[in-house]
Coordinates of C-alpha atoms and ligand atoms in Angstrom, one line a residue:
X1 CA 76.1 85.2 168.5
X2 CA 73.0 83.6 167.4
X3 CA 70.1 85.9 167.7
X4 CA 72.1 88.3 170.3
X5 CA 71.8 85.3 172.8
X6 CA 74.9 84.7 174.7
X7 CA 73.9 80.9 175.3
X8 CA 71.1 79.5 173.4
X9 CA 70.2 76.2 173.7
X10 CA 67.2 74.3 171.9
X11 CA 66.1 71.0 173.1
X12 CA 69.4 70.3 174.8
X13 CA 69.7 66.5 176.1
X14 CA 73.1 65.9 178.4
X15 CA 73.8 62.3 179.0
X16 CA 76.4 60.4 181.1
X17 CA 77.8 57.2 179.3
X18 CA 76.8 53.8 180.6
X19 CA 74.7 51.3 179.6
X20 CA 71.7 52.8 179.3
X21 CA 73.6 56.1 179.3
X22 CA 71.5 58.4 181.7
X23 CA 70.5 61.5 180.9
X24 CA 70.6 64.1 183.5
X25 CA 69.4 66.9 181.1
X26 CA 66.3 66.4 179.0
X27 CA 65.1 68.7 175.9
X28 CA 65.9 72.1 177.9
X29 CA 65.6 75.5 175.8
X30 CA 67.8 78.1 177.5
X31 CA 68.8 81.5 176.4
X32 CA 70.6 83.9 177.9
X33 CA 70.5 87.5 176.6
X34 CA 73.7 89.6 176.6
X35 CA 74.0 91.4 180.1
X36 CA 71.4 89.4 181.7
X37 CA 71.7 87.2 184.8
X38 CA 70.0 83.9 184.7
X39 CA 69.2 81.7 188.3
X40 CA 69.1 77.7 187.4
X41 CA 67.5 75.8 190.5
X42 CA 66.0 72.8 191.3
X43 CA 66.6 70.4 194.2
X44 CA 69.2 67.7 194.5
X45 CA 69.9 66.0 191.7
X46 CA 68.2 67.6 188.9
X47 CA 70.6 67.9 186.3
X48 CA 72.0 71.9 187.5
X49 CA 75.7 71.1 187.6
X50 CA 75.4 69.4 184.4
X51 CA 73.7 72.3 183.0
X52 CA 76.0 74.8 184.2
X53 CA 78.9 72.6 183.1
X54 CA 78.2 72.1 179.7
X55 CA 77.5 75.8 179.3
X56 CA 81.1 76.4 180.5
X57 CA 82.3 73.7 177.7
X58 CA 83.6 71.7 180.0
X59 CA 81.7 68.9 178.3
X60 CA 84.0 65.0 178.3
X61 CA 86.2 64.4 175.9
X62 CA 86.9 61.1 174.5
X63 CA 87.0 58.4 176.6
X64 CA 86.4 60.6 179.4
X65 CA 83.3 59.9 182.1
X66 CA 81.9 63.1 181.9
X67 CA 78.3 64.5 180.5
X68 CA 78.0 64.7 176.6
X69 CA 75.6 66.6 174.9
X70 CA 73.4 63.8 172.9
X71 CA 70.7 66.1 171.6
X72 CA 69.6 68.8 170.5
X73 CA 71.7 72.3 169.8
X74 CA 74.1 74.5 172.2
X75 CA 75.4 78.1 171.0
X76 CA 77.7 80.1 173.8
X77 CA 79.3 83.0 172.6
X78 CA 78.2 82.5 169.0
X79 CA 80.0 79.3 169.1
X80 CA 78.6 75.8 168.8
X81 CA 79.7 74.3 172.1
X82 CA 77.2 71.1 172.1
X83 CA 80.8 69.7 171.0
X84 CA 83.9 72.1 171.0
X85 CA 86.9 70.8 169.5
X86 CA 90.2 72.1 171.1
X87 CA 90.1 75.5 169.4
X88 CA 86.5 76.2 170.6
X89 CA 87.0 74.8 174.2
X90 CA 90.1 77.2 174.4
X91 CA 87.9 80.3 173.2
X92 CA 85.1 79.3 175.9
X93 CA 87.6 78.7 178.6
X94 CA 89.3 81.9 177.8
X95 CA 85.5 84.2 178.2
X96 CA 84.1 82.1 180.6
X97 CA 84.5 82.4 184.4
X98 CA 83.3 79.0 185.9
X99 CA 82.7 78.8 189.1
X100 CA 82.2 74.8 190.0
X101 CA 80.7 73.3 192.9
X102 CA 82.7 73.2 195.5
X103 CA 85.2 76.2 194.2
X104 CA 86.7 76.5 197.4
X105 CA 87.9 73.2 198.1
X106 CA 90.0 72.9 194.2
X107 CA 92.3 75.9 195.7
X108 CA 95.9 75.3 195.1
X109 CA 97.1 74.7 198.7
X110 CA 101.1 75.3 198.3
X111 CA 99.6 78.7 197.0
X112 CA 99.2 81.8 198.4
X113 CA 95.4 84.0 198.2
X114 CA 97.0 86.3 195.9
X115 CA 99.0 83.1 194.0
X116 CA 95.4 81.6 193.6
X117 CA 93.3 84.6 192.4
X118 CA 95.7 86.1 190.1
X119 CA 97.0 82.4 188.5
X120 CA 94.5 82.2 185.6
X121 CA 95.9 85.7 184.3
X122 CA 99.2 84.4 183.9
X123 CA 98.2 80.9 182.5
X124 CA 96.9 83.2 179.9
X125 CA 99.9 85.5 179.2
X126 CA 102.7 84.6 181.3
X127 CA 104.3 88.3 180.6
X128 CA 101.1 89.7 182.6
X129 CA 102.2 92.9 184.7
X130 CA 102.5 91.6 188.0
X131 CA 101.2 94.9 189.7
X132 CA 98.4 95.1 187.4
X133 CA 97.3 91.6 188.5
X134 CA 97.9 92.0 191.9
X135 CA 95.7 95.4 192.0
X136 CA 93.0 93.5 190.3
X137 CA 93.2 90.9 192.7
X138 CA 93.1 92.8 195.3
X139 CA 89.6 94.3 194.2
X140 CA 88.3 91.2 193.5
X141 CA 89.1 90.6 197.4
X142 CA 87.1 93.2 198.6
X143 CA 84.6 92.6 196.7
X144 CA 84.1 89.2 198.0
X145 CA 84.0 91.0 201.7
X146 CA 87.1 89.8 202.4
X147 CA 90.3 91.6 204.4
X148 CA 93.0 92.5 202.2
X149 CA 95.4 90.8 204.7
X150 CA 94.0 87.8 203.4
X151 CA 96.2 87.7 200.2
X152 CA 99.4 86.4 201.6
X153 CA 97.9 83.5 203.3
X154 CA 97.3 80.1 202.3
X155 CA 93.8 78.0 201.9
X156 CA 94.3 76.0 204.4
X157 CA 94.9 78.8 206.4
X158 CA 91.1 79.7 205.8
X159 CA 87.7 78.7 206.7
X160 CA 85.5 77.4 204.3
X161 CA 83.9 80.1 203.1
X162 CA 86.5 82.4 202.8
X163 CA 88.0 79.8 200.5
X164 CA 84.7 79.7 198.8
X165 CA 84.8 83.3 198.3
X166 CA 88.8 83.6 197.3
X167 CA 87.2 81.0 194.3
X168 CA 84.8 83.3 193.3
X169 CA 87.2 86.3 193.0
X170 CA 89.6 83.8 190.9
X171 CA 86.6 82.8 188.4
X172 CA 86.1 86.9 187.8
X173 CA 90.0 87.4 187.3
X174 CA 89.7 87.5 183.7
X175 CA 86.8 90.2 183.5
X176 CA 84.8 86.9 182.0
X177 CA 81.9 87.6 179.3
X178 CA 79.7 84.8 180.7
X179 CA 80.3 84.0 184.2
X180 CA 78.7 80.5 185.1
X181 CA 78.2 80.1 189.6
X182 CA 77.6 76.9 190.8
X183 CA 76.3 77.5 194.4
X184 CA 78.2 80.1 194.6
X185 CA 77.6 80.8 198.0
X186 CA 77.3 77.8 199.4
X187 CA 79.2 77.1 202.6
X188 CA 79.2 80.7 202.9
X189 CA 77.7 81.7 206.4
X190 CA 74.2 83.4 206.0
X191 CA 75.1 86.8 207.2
X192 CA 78.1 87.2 204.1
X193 CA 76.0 85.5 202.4
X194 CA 73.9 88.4 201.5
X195 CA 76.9 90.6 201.2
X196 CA 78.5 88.7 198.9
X197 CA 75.7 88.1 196.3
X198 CA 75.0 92.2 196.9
X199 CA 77.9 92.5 196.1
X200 CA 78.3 90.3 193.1
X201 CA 75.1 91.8 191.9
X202 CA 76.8 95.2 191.8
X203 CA 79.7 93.7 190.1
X204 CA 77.5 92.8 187.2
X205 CA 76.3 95.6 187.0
X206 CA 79.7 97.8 186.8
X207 CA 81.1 95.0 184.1
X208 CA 78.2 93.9 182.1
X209 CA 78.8 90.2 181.8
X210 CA 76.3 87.7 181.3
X211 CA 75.7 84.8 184.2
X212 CA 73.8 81.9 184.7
X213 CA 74.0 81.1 188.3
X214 CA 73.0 77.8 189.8
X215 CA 71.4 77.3 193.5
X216 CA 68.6 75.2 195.0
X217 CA 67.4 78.5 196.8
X218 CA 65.0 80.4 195.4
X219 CA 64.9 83.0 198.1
X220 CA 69.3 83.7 196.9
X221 CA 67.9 83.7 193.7
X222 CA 65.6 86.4 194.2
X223 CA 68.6 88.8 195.2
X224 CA 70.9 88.6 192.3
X225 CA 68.9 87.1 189.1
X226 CA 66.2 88.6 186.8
X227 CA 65.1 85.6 185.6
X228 CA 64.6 81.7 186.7
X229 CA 64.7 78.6 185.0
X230 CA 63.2 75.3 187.4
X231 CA 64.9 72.3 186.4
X232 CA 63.1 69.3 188.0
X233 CA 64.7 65.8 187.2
X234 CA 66.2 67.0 184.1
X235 CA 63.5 68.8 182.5
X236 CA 62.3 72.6 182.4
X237 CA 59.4 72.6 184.6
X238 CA 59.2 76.8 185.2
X239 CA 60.6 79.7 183.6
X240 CA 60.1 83.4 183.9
X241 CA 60.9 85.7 186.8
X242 CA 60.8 84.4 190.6
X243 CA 57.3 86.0 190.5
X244 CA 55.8 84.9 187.4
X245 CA 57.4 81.3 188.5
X246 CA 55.6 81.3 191.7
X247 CA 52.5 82.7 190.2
X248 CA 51.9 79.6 188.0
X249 CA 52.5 76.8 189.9
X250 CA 51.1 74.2 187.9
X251 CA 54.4 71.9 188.3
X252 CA 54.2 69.8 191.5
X253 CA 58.0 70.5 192.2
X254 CA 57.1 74.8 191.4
X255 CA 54.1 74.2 194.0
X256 CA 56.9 73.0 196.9
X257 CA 59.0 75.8 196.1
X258 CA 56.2 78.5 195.9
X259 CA 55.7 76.8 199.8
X260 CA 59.2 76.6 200.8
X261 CA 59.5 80.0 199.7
X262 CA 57.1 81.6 201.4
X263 CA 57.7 80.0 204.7
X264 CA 61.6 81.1 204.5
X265 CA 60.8 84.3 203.6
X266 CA 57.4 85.2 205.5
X267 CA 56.0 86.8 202.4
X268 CA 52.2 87.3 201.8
X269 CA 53.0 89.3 198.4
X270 CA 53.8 86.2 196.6
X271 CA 50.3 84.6 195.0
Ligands
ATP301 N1 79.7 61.6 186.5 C1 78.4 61.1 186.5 N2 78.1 60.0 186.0 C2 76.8 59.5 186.0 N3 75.8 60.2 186.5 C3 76.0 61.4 187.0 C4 77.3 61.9 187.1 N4 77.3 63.2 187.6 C5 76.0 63.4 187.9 N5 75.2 62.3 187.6 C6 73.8 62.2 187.7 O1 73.1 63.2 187.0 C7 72.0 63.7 187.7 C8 72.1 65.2 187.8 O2 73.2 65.5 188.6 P1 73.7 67.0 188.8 O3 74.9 67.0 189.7 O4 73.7 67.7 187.6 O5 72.4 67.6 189.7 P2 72.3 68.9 190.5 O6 70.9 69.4 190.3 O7 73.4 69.8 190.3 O8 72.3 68.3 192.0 P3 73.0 68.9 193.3 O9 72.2 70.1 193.7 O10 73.0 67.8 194.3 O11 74.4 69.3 193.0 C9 72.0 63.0 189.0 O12 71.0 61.9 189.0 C10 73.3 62.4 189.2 O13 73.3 61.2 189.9

């Protein structure tokens, strides 16, 4: 790993092709420290998913439409990911848990729960104990505050937030080293909401993975990551912890949040 860091990005630009090509990410430094959790947000638009999906290598191959790293460098797991060839995208895919946006919604629906969570361990070894998987699953399940009973149903048997969460326990299936959430909670009602991301946070803890998790909340953040980075059309306009972020708010955009935050969340502690 370069210095230690898990992900380490210097002056990263992300651009979608097109004439101009757009960038969506602009000159951001990121690292991630082994073991440490990492909150990404910013509001609609400002380059988060694209973030969060080049981390997880899933960067376009050729001819493809997606975001290409055009600048600057990108380490993830001690590999250069800014462009991973088919050997390097296989290693990523293989430590990374990626969460997209919108998890729930890619389930396979002729699948079962079970079917769905445990699929990436046999993708990976298609001799995988069948118990063992199962077992695992079924943690994974609970964790996620979901019934057991659960497992032997389909998707579209399930609201959208239980599908949501069934995503997340598939994207921690193979005990990940960096785990990469895109709103991971989102269509998740409010009260689970908190239970989940408890119990994510306790998860993390137990396993000691790394994660970068993306949300335009800054009040979720505060529950499950030690440390922030504000994107704001593209470019790093914050970083530090949710305290130190809303303590300097020289950033128009940091200034809103600062206000948004303390209106959701009633607190007079924050400066
Ligand atoms: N496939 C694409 N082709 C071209 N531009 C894109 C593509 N995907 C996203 N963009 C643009 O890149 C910018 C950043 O989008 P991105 O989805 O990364 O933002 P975000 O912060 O995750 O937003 P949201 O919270 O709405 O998901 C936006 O202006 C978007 O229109």
């Amino acid at each position: 790993m370069v210095d230690g860091a898990v992900v380490h990005a210097r002056d990263l630009t992300v651009a979608y092709p097109g004439a101009p090509r757009y960038e969506a990410v602009r000159g951001v430094d990121l690292r991630v420290e082994p073991g440490e959790m990492v909150g990404i947000v910013g509001e609609a638009g400002a380059g988060k998913s694209t973030l969060a999906r080049v981390l997880a290598g899933r960067v376009a191959k050729f001819r493809e439409r997606g975001p290409r790293v055009v600048g600057g460098s990108l380490h993830v797991l001690g590999m250069r990911a800014a462009q991973p060839g088919r050997a390097v995208s296989r290693a990523l895919a293989a430590q990374i848990g990626y969460l997209p946006q919108h998890a729930g919604r890619t389930l396979a629906a002729r699948m079962t729960v079970a079917e769905n969570v445990t699929e990436p361990l046999f993708e990976r070894d298609r001799h995988a104990d069948v118990r063992e998987a199962g077992a695992r699953a079924a943690e994974l399940i609970d964790a996620v505050q979901l019934p057991l009973a659960i497992m032997d149903r389909y998707p579209w048997e399930l609201s959208a937030g239980q599908r949501q969460r069934v995503a997340i326990a598939r994207s921690l299936i193979l005990r990940p080293t960096l785990w990469i959430a895109d709103e991971p909670t989102a269509s998740v009602d409010v009260t689970t909401r908190a239970r989940v991301l408890d119990t994510l946070f306790e998860l993390h803890g137990e396993q000691v993975f790394s994660a970068v998790v993306v949300s335009h909340d800054a009040a979720v953040m505060r529950r499950t990551t030690q440390r922030l980075v504000v994107l704001h059309r593209g470019v790093v306009a914050a970083a530090g912890t949710l305290d130190e972020v809303l303590a300097t708010p020289e950033h128009p955009y940091v200034r809103g949040l600062r206000d948004d935050y303390r209106a959701r969340t009633g607190s007079i502690q924050v400066p």
